[in-house]
CSV table of C-alpha atoms in Angstrom, one decimal:
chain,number,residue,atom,x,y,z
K,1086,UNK,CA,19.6,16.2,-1.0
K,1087,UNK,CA,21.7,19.5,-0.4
K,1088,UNK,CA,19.4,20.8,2.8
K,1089,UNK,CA,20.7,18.9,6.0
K,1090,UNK,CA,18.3,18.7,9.2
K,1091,UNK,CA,20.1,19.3,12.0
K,1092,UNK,CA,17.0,18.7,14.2
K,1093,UNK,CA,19.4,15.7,16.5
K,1094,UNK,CA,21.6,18.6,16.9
K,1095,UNK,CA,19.4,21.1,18.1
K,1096,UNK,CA,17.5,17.7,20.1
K,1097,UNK,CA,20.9,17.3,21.8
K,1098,UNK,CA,21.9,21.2,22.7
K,1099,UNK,CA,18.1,21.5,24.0
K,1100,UNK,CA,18.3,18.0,25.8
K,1101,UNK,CA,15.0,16.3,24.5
K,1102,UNK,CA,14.7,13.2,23.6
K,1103,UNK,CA,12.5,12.2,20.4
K,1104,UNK,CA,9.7,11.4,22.5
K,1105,UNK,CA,9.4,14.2,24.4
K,1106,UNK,CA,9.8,16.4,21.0
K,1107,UNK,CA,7.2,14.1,19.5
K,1108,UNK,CA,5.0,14.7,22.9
K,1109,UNK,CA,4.9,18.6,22.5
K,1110,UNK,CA,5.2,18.8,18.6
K,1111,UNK,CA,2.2,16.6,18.6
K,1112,UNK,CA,3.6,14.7,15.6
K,1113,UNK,CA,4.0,10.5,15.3
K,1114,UNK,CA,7.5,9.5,16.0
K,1115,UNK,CA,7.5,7.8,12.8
K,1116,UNK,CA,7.4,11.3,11.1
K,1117,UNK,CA,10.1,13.1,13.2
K,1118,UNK,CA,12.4,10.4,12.6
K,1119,UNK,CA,11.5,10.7,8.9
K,1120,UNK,CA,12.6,14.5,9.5
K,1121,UNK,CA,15.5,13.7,11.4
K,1122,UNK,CA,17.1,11.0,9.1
K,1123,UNK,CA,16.9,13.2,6.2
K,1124,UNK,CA,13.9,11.4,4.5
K,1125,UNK,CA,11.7,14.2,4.8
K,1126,UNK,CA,10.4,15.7,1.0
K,1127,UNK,CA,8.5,18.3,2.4
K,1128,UNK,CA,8.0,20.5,6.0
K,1129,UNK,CA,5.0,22.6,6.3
K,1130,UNK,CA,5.1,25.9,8.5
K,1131,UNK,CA,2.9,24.3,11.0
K,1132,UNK,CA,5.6,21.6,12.2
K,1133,UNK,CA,8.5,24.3,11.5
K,1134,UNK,CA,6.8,26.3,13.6
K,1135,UNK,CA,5.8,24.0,16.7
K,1136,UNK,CA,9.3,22.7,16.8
K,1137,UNK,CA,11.1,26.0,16.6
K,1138,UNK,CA,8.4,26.8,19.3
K,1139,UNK,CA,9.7,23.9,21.5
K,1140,UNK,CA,13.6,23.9,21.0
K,1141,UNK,CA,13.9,28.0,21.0
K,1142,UNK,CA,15.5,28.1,17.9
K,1143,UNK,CA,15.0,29.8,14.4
K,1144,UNK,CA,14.5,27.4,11.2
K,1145,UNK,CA,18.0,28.1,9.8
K,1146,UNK,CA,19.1,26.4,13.1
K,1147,UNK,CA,17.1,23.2,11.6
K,1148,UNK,CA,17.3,23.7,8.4
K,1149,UNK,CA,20.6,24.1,6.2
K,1150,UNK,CA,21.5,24.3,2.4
K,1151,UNK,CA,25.0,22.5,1.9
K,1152,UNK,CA,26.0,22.4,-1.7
K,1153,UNK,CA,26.2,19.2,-3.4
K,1154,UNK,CA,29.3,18.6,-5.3
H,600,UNK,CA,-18.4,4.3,-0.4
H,601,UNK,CA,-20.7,1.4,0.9
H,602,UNK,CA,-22.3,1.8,-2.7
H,603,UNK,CA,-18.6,1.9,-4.1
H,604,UNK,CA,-17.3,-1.0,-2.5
H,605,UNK,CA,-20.9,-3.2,-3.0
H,606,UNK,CA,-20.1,-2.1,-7.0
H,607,UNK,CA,-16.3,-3.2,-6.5
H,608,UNK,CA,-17.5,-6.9,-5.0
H,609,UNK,CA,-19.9,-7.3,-8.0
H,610,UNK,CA,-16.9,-6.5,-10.8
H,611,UNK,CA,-15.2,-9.1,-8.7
H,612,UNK,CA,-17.2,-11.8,-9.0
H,613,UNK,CA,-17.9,-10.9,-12.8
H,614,UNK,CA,-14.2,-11.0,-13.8
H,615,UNK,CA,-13.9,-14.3,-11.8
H,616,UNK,CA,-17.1,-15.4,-14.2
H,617,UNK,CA,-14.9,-14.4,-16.7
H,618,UNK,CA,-11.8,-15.8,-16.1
H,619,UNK,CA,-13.2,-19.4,-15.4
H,620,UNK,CA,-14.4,-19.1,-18.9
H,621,UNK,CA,-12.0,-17.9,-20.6
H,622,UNK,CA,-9.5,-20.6,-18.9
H,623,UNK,CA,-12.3,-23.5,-19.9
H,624,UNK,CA,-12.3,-21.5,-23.5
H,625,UNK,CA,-8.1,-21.6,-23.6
H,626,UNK,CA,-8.3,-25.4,-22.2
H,627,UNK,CA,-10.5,-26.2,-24.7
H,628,UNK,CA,-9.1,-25.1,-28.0
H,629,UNK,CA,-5.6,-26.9,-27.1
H,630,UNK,CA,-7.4,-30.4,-26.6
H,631,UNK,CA,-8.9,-29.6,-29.9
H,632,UNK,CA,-5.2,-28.5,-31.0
H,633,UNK,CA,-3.8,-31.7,-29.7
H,634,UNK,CA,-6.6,-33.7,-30.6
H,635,UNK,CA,-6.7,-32.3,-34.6
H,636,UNK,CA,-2.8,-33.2,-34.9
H,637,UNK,CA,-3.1,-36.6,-33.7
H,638,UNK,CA,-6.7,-37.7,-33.9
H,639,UNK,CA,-8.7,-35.1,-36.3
H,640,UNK,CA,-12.2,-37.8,-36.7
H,641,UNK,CA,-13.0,-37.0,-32.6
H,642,UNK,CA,-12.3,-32.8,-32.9
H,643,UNK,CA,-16.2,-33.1,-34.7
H,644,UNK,CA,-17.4,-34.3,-31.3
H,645,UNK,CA,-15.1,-31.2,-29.3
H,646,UNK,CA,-15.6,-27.7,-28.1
H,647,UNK,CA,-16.4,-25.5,-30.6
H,648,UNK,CA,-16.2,-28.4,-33.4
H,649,UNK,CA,-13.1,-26.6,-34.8
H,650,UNK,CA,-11.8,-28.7,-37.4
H,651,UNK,CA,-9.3,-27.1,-39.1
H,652,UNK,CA,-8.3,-30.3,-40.9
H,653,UNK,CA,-8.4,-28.6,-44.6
H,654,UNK,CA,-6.3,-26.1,-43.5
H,655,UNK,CA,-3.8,-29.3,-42.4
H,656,UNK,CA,-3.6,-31.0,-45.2
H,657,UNK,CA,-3.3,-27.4,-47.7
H,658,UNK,CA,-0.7,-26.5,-45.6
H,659,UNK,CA,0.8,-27.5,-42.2
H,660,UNK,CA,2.7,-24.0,-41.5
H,661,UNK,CA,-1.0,-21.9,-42.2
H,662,UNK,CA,-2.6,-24.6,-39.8
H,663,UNK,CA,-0.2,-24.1,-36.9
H,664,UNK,CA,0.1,-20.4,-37.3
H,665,UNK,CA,-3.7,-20.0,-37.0
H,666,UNK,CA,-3.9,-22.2,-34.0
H,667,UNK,CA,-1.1,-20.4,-32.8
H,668,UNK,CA,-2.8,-16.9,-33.0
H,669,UNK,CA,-6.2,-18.3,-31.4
H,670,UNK,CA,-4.1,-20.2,-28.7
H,671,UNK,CA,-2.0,-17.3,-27.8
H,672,UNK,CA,-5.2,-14.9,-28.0
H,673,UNK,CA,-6.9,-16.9,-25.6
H,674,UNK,CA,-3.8,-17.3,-23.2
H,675,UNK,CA,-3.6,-13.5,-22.8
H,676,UNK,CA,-7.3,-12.9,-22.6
H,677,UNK,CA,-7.1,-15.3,-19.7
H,678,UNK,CA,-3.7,-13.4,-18.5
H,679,UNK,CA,-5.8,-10.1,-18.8
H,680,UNK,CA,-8.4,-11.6,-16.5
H,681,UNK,CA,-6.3,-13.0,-13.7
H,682,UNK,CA,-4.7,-9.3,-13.4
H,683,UNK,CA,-7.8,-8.0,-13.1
H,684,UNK,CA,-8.9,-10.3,-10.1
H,685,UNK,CA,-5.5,-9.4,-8.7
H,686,UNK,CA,-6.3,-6.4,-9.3
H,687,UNK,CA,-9.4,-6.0,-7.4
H,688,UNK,CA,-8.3,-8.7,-4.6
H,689,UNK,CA,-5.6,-6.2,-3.1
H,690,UNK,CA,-7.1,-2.9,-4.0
H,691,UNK,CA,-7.0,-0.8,-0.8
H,692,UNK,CA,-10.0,1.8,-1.3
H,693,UNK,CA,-9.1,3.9,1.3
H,694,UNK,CA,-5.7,4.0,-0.1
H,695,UNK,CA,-5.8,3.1,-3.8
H,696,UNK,CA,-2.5,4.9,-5.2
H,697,UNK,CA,0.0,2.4,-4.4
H,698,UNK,CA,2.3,1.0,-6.6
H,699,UNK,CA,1.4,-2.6,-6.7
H,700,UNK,CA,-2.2,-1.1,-8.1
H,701,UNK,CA,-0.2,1.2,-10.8
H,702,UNK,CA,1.7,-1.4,-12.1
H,703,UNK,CA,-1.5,-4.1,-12.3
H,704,UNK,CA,-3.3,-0.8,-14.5
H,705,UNK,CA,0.1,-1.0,-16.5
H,706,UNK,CA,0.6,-4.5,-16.9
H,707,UNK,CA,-3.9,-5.1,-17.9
H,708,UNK,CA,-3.4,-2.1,-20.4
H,709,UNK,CA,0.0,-3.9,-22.2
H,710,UNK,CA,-1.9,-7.1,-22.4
H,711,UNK,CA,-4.8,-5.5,-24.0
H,712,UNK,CA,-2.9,-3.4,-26.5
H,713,UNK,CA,-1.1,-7.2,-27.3
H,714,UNK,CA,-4.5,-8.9,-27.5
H,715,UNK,CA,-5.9,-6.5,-30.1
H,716,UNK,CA,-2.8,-6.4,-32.2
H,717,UNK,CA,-2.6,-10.1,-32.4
H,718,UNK,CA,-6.4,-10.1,-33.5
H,719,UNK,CA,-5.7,-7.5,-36.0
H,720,UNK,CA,-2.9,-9.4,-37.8
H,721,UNK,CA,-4.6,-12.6,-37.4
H,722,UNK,CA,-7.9,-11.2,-39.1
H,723,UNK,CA,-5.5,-9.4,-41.9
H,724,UNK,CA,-4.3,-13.0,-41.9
H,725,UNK,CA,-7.5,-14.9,-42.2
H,726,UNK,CA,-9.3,-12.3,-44.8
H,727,UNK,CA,-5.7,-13.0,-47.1
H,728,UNK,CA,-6.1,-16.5,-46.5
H,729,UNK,CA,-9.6,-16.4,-47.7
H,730,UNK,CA,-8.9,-14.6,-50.8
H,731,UNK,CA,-6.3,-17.3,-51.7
H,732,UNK,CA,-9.7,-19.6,-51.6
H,733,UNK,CA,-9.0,-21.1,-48.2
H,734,UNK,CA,-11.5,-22.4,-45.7
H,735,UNK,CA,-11.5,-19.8,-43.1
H,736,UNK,CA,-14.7,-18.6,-42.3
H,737,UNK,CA,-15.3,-20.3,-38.6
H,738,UNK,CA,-12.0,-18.4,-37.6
H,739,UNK,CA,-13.3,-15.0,-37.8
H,740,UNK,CA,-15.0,-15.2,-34.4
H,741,UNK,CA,-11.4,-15.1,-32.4
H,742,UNK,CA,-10.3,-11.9,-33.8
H,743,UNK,CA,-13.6,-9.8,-34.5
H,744,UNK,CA,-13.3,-7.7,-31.0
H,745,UNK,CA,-9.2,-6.4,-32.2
H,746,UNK,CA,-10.1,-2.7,-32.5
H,747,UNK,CA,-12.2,-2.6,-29.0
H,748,UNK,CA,-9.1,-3.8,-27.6
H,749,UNK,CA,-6.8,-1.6,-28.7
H,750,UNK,CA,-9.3,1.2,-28.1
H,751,UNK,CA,-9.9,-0.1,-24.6
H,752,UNK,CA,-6.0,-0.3,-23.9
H,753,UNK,CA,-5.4,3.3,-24.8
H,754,UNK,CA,-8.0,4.2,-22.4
H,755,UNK,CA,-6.1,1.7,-19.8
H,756,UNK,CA,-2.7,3.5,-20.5
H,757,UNK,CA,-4.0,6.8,-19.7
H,758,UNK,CA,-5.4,5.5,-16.5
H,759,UNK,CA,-2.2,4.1,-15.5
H,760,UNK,CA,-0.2,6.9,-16.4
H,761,UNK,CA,-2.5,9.2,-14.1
H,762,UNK,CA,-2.1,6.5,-11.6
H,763,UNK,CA,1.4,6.5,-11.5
H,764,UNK,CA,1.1,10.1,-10.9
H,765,UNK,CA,-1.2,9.6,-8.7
H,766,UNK,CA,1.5,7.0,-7.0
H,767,UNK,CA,4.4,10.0,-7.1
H,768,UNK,CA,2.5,12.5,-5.0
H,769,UNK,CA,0.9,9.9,-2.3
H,770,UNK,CA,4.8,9.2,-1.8
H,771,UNK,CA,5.3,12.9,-1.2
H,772,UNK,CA,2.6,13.0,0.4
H,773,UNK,CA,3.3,10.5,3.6
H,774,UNK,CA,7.1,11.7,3.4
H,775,UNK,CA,5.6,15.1,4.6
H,776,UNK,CA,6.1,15.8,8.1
């Protein structure tokens, strides 16, 4: 899919680990490591927001369109 | 969904009515095939009496094509039936769009559509066979339900198509976070 998550690298500037992000997103782990691997079809705004909330960072930082060749 | 689910055990237990006698139905007719090739005086004392022994000695090919078409008719009602318990053994009513369930919908509405165009041919058969003066009269009750078959598999195949739908967006639906 041409839109990368970059939520590990955000995870990783920010220092939290998956289960802290799950902790404070309030979201199963199983579904952030759908989001993180890439597996994701769909985000709603809710989640967006939460974890832009927790990492202090804007959705481009999480989200980005790479094009496919 | 108490009501739901007390409706869903009753189908069950119907369609395993069913299939037990459809499987003694199928049994039956090859003992009588078997029995009317190699001893044709006992079939008179056999399920359903079928003697098709005139056909036999007109012609061997008519008599094993007819047999063939009530065998195989009777084969894939029984097919249909075991789906159906399959079917209704795993269905998850709390979760019913899974693909295991679209593809049992698929598989009961091909074997339908098959069961009623193998009646219609075999009673196009059977009504050519008795205008060329053959004895064929007692073979008209395998193949006089083609049309509701075919009918119900149409109505089958639209169920499974929304199914599979239905299938597409509970994927999409648990891959989003």
């Amino acid at each position: 899919m041409p839109i990368v998550v970059n939520l590990d690298v955000m995870m990783a500037k920010r220092k939290v680990s998956l289960n802290e992000l799950s902790e404070r997103v309030d979201l199963t782990l199983s579904n952030l490591s759908i989001l993180k691997t890439g597996k994701a079809k769909a985000v709603r705004f809710s989640t967006l927001e939460a974890i832009c909330k927790v990492l202090e960072c804007q959705p481009a930082d999480i989200l980005e369109y790479v094009e496919k060749n | 969904m108490a009501n739901t689910r007390f409706i869903f055990q009753v189908l069950h237990v119907i369609a395993w009515i069913f299939f037990v006698g459809l499987c003694i139905e199928a049994g039956g007719i090859i003992v009588n095939f078997v029995f009317s090739i190699y001893n044709p005086e006992f079939v008179s004392k056999l399920y359903q009496k079928l003697d098709l022994s005139e056909l036999y000695n007109r012609s061997k090919w008519i008599f094993f094509s007819m047999y063939s078409f009530i065998i195989v008719i009777a084969l894939l009602k029984v097919l249909l039936f075991y789906t159906v318990i399959m079917l209704l053994l795993k269905l998850d009513l709390s979760k019913p769009f899974s693909s295991f369930v679209s593809s049992q919908i698929s598989q009961i509405s091909y074997y339908t559509l098959s069961i009623g165009i193998m009646c219609l041919i075999a009673a196009q058969t059977t009504k050519n066979l008795d205008h060329h003066g053959y004895d064929v009269e007692r073979l008209y009750q395998f193949w006089n339900d083609g049309k509701a078959f075919i009918l119900m598999s149409a109505v089958v195949y639209v169920i499974s198509t929304i199914f599979k739908k239905g299938v597409e967006l509970q994927k999409e639906n648990d891959l989003t976070v």
